[in-house]
Amino acid sequence: MSRYYKIAGCIHIHFPIKFFEKGIKLVAENANRAGLDFAILTSHVPEKENKYKEILNFNSYYGKTLIISGQETNDIRKKNHLIIVGEKEWYRKKENIQEIIYKVKNKNAFTIVAHPFGEHRLSLKKKNYEWENWENEFDCVEVWSLLFDWATFTNPFNLPFRYFTFPDNLNGPDKRAVLMWDSISNKRKIPAIAGLDIHLLPPILRFFDIKKNFLYETTFKILRNHLFLKENLSGNSLDDVKRIFECLKRGNLYFSNDYLKNSDGFYFGEENGDFLMGDEGQFGKKIIIETPFKGEIKLIKNGKVIVRKNDKFLEYFVEEKGNYRVEVYFNNKPWIFSNFLYFGSFC
């Protein structure tokens, strides 16, 4: 709606940390070409923390794209991956990831559970990166991971087919992650995002990437997070990082596969913009769902579909308390996923 300022960006981006500013510049140039308003980097924690401490203090505009630095850590078993943004210290692997969550909780940082059911057999041997303790008080869940959406169903035998049919073969958010997201929302407000988990391919793999499937610019045009800001970006990186973090924490956003179809114009909220996804709704006011193209719209309450319509528009009067969200499918493929609108859940 007109009272909001909409921006789009990508989250969960890796680059070779030893390249430092050259690596950040490479990401930024690709993000600019892809038309991103922001990009959140998630460097793995380096061995020499002090040498790379400046990376966590790096928040700056490159062209029209705001580059925001963060980190990804995990426990000593390579499970329980956690993205941390807004924190100026590196957090090395711990036996219990909850220790890290406790430390950053009061530091105005933002924590995201990364690929909570991530697994693959790219080298025949199964690798598992699952999140184990859902009672931890993290801030957000990455329910759709581009890397694991593709890798989970890929092995050395079907690799060529899977490669050449990417990204048309994306399946959508991990159903197990969505179930957990729905479940947690019954206890507390919890936003969700889509992440890329994209890495710069080594030279030999870049040589074989003939379709340029896994270049930064390519993936930046696929899974995007669309934020509805209450204040427009100012051009001041410190102020704008704060605005983006606040929006992410509220959940005033949806995520989508924009490669499938451009999702600009999607809206889920009160018809006059009094509240929208991420907010607490008010009974007695009509909510609407608008999509830029005709698709199968699903209105979901507490994890169950209550309205299904093949259209560009849907309106609904909420009469029962619960947590409402929207899924939209285009040509039977997963396209748009909103965050929750909460009605009477936490009053």
XYZ file of C-alpha atoms in Angstrom:
347
model
C 0.000 0.000 0.000
C 1.047 3.607 -0.547
C 1.872 4.207 3.127
C 4.677 1.646 2.954
C 8.007 1.732 1.136
C 8.793 -1.559 -0.554
C 12.317 -2.877 -1.069
C 13.671 -6.263 -2.145
C 16.849 -8.097 -1.262
C 18.623 -11.388 -0.727
C 19.787 -13.011 2.493
C 22.417 -15.693 3.224
C 25.252 -14.906 0.830
C 28.805 -16.194 1.196
C 32.048 -14.987 -0.337
C 35.713 -15.975 0.154
C 36.500 -14.073 3.321
C 40.184 -13.773 2.424
C 39.181 -11.507 -0.476
C 37.608 -9.069 2.007
C 36.682 -5.840 0.165
C 37.284 -7.367 -3.262
C 34.846 -10.151 -2.370
C 32.282 -7.712 -1.031
C 32.644 -5.602 -4.169
C 32.059 -8.668 -6.344
C 28.828 -9.438 -4.486
C 27.773 -5.787 -4.619
C 28.343 -5.446 -8.371
C 26.209 -8.515 -9.009
C 23.544 -7.308 -6.582
C 23.381 -3.989 -8.421
C 22.972 -5.690 -11.773
C 20.230 -7.884 -10.293
C 18.394 -4.812 -8.996
C 18.636 -5.575 -5.261
C 18.015 -2.886 -2.662
C 19.927 -4.829 -0.015
C 22.043 -7.962 0.362
C 22.932 -9.628 3.663
C 26.308 -11.394 3.728
C 26.767 -14.332 6.087
C 30.462 -15.152 6.265
C 31.504 -18.341 7.997
C 33.453 -17.614 11.178
C 37.178 -17.436 10.218
C 40.052 -19.035 12.098
C 41.812 -15.676 12.503
C 38.980 -13.663 13.971
C 40.886 -10.455 14.685
C 42.269 -10.309 11.150
C 38.744 -10.215 9.704
C 36.953 -8.305 12.441
C 36.431 -5.306 10.136
C 34.104 -7.355 7.951
C 31.420 -7.369 10.662
C 31.583 -3.576 10.824
C 31.067 -3.260 7.089
C 27.667 -1.859 6.176
C 27.745 0.338 3.131
C 26.029 1.255 -0.104
C 27.434 0.104 -3.415
C 25.404 1.903 -6.040
C 21.759 1.405 -5.049
C 22.441 -1.763 -3.031
C 23.023 -1.680 0.711
C 25.506 -4.408 1.655
C 24.996 -5.665 5.213
C 27.550 -7.914 6.899
C 26.652 -10.842 9.108
C 27.940 -14.289 9.969
C 26.939 -17.936 10.003
C 28.017 -20.184 12.832
C 27.099 -23.715 13.963
C 27.876 -26.224 16.663
C 30.966 -28.430 16.735
C 29.106 -31.243 14.920
C 28.335 -28.949 11.928
C 24.658 -28.910 12.838
C 22.421 -26.141 14.169
C 23.456 -23.429 11.729
C 22.673 -19.920 12.930
C 22.855 -16.647 11.001
C 23.658 -13.588 13.103
C 23.343 -10.069 11.742
C 23.915 -6.829 13.608
C 26.660 -8.165 15.888
C 30.260 -6.884 15.819
C 31.969 -9.937 17.323
C 32.574 -13.330 15.739
C 30.889 -16.281 17.451
C 32.867 -19.473 17.152
C 31.358 -22.944 17.219
C 29.947 -24.047 20.562
C 28.821 -27.434 21.800
C 25.442 -25.846 22.531
C 24.274 -23.217 20.055
C 21.904 -21.819 22.705
C 24.949 -20.277 24.416
C 25.424 -18.036 21.392
C 21.736 -17.132 21.192
C 21.807 -16.077 24.853
C 24.869 -13.892 24.278
C 23.490 -12.002 21.298
C 19.890 -11.782 22.498
C 20.335 -8.460 24.277
C 22.759 -6.962 21.778
C 20.174 -5.849 19.210
C 21.344 -8.605 16.876
C 19.022 -10.658 14.683
C 19.282 -14.452 14.634
C 17.994 -16.720 11.868
C 17.862 -20.513 11.904
C 19.485 -21.499 8.606
C 18.250 -24.433 6.469
C 16.799 -26.216 9.541
C 16.287 -29.542 7.747
C 19.195 -29.175 5.329
C 20.618 -32.398 3.952
C 22.107 -33.673 0.696
C 23.902 -36.597 -0.980
C 25.998 -34.679 -3.512
C 28.921 -37.003 -2.778
C 26.772 -40.133 -2.121
C 27.438 -39.889 1.612
C 24.484 -38.207 3.296
C 25.270 -34.936 5.029
C 22.870 -33.515 7.568
C 22.811 -29.940 8.887
C 19.535 -30.036 10.805
C 18.418 -27.709 13.576
C 17.764 -29.745 16.718
C 16.378 -27.602 19.540
C 13.259 -25.723 18.508
C 12.792 -24.346 22.029
C 15.719 -21.973 21.484
C 14.640 -18.326 21.301
C 15.956 -17.428 17.848
C 14.325 -14.545 15.980
C 13.533 -15.991 12.556
C 13.466 -19.151 10.424
C 14.836 -19.631 6.922
C 12.021 -21.849 5.639
C 13.103 -21.726 1.973
C 16.766 -22.332 1.168
C 17.726 -22.095 -2.497
C 20.795 -24.285 -2.072
C 19.057 -27.066 -0.160
C 15.889 -26.908 -2.249
C 18.103 -27.958 -5.154
C 20.743 -30.057 -3.361
C 18.371 -32.207 -1.283
C 17.126 -33.974 -4.417
C 20.459 -34.017 -6.253
C 23.056 -36.802 -6.295
C 25.987 -37.744 -8.565
C 23.698 -39.823 -10.791
C 21.062 -37.188 -11.566
C 23.375 -34.189 -11.289
C 23.412 -33.310 -15.032
C 19.604 -33.386 -15.249
C 19.216 -31.454 -12.010
C 21.736 -28.877 -13.197
C 20.165 -28.242 -16.585
C 16.629 -28.018 -15.180
C 17.592 -25.503 -12.468
C 15.892 -23.258 -11.330
C 12.695 -24.641 -12.878
C 13.003 -27.667 -10.573
C 12.670 -25.741 -7.306
C 10.116 -27.328 -4.966
C 9.414 -24.435 -2.632
C 9.877 -24.030 1.128
C 10.806 -27.152 3.059
C 7.471 -28.564 4.247
C 8.985 -29.648 7.567
C 10.320 -26.147 8.179
C 6.917 -24.636 7.370
C 5.236 -27.029 9.826
C 7.661 -25.985 12.552
C 7.139 -22.315 11.672
C 3.374 -22.762 11.985
C 3.824 -24.579 15.284
C 6.120 -21.956 16.823
C 3.709 -19.197 15.763
C 1.161 -20.620 18.195
C 3.524 -19.680 21.052
C 5.157 -16.460 19.876
C 5.548 -14.183 16.900
C 8.107 -15.620 14.516
C 8.992 -14.251 11.075
C 10.359 -16.343 8.209
C 12.575 -15.547 5.235
C 14.005 -17.163 2.117
C 17.769 -17.594 1.931
C 20.181 -18.406 -0.844
C 23.180 -19.990 0.913
C 25.073 -19.159 -2.271
C 28.885 -19.441 -2.414
C 31.386 -18.269 -4.993
C 32.189 -21.387 -6.998
C 35.866 -22.341 -7.256
C 37.404 -21.717 -10.729
C 37.069 -25.328 -11.915
C 33.348 -25.442 -11.108
C 32.780 -22.024 -12.642
C 34.248 -23.451 -15.851
C 31.612 -26.219 -15.848
C 28.770 -23.863 -14.912
C 27.964 -23.308 -18.578
C 24.402 -22.137 -17.883
C 25.729 -19.702 -15.268
C 23.193 -21.166 -12.857
C 25.167 -20.456 -9.721
C 26.598 -17.029 -10.401
C 25.662 -14.420 -7.828
C 23.704 -12.361 -10.335
C 21.647 -15.386 -11.413
C 20.658 -16.474 -7.912
C 19.960 -12.882 -6.861
C 17.090 -12.897 -9.353
C 15.458 -16.036 -7.920
C 14.562 -16.088 -4.208
C 14.002 -12.594 -2.856
C 12.639 -11.101 0.341
C 10.255 -8.176 -0.173
C 10.087 -5.812 2.801
C 7.438 -3.193 3.592
C 9.220 -0.362 5.411
C 7.387 2.209 7.495
C 10.114 4.756 6.682
C 11.831 4.990 3.326
C 15.541 4.282 2.966
C 17.519 7.483 3.506
C 20.816 6.631 1.856
C 22.549 6.652 5.243
C 23.770 3.096 5.707
C 23.562 3.038 9.532
C 20.003 4.358 9.582
C 18.914 2.087 6.751
C 20.399 -1.053 8.306
C 18.359 -0.289 11.416
C 15.175 0.146 9.341
C 15.747 -3.166 7.567
C 16.436 -5.038 10.825
C 13.289 -3.619 12.425
C 11.227 -4.679 9.415
C 12.691 -8.195 9.453
C 11.977 -8.545 13.165
C 8.359 -7.479 12.688
C 7.898 -9.813 9.737
C 6.504 -7.102 7.440
C 7.594 -9.053 4.398
C 6.956 -11.845 1.955
C 9.420 -13.972 0.007
C 9.046 -15.268 -3.503
C 10.564 -17.011 -6.489
C 10.861 -13.992 -8.754
C 12.487 -16.069 -11.479
C 9.150 -17.859 -11.889
C 7.231 -14.565 -12.105
C 7.866 -11.048 -10.872
C 5.998 -10.723 -7.566
C 6.034 -6.917 -7.331
C 2.534 -5.803 -6.471
C 1.739 -8.575 -3.996
C -0.009 -7.414 -0.841
C -1.575 -9.121 2.156
C -3.171 -6.945 4.798
C -5.959 -4.553 5.683
C -7.432 -2.948 2.577
C -6.384 0.600 3.570
C -2.979 -0.437 4.861
C -3.780 -0.063 8.572
C -1.962 -3.343 9.167
C -0.310 -6.011 7.043
C 1.663 -9.247 7.276
C 3.819 -9.207 10.388
C 1.366 -7.039 12.332
C -1.456 -7.716 14.740
C -4.747 -7.422 12.891
C -7.983 -5.818 14.059
C -11.281 -7.670 13.943
C -14.024 -6.015 11.916
C -11.727 -4.839 9.140
C -11.468 -6.469 5.746
C -8.180 -7.991 4.683
C -7.238 -8.378 1.048
C -4.775 -10.414 -0.948
C -3.547 -8.968 -4.234
C -1.176 -10.595 -6.700
C 0.292 -9.079 -9.884
C -0.674 -12.149 -11.921
C -3.408 -14.714 -11.609
C -2.450 -17.679 -9.471
C -3.788 -20.147 -6.938
C -4.162 -18.171 -3.717
C -4.285 -20.088 -0.434
C -5.278 -18.348 2.780
C -3.957 -20.409 5.675
C -5.006 -20.188 9.306
C -2.959 -21.957 11.983
C -1.414 -24.198 9.342
C -4.648 -25.191 7.552
C -5.988 -23.868 4.240
C -9.307 -22.100 4.848
C -9.776 -20.396 1.458
C -8.478 -21.403 -1.956
C -9.054 -19.286 -5.052
C -7.556 -19.096 -8.535
C -7.438 -15.343 -9.084
C -5.474 -12.099 -8.660
C -7.577 -10.873 -5.756
C -9.152 -12.259 -2.609
C -10.910 -10.493 0.251
C -11.792 -11.912 3.632
C -13.380 -10.815 6.910
C -11.521 -12.358 9.838
C -13.928 -13.421 12.559
C -11.800 -15.910 14.487
C -8.521 -15.402 16.247
C -5.495 -17.153 14.807
C -2.399 -16.713 12.711
C -3.089 -16.137 9.023
C -0.648 -16.336 6.135
C -0.777 -16.673 2.362
C 0.741 -18.983 -0.226
C 0.417 -18.346 -3.960
C 1.195 -20.831 -6.729
C 1.751 -19.891 -10.373
C 1.213 -22.681 -12.911
C 1.176 -25.105 -9.950
C 4.644 -23.981 -8.869
C 5.451 -22.315 -5.510
C 5.659 -18.582 -5.996
C 4.815 -16.232 -3.093
C 4.789 -16.838 0.684
C 3.716 -14.184 3.179
C 4.505 -13.801 6.829
C 1.753 -14.072 9.440
C -1.037 -11.660 10.231
C -1.869 -12.241 13.897
C -5.470 -11.891 15.087
C -5.970 -12.043 18.847
C -3.147 -14.534 19.281
C -0.960 -12.601 21.688
C -3.290 -9.991 23.187
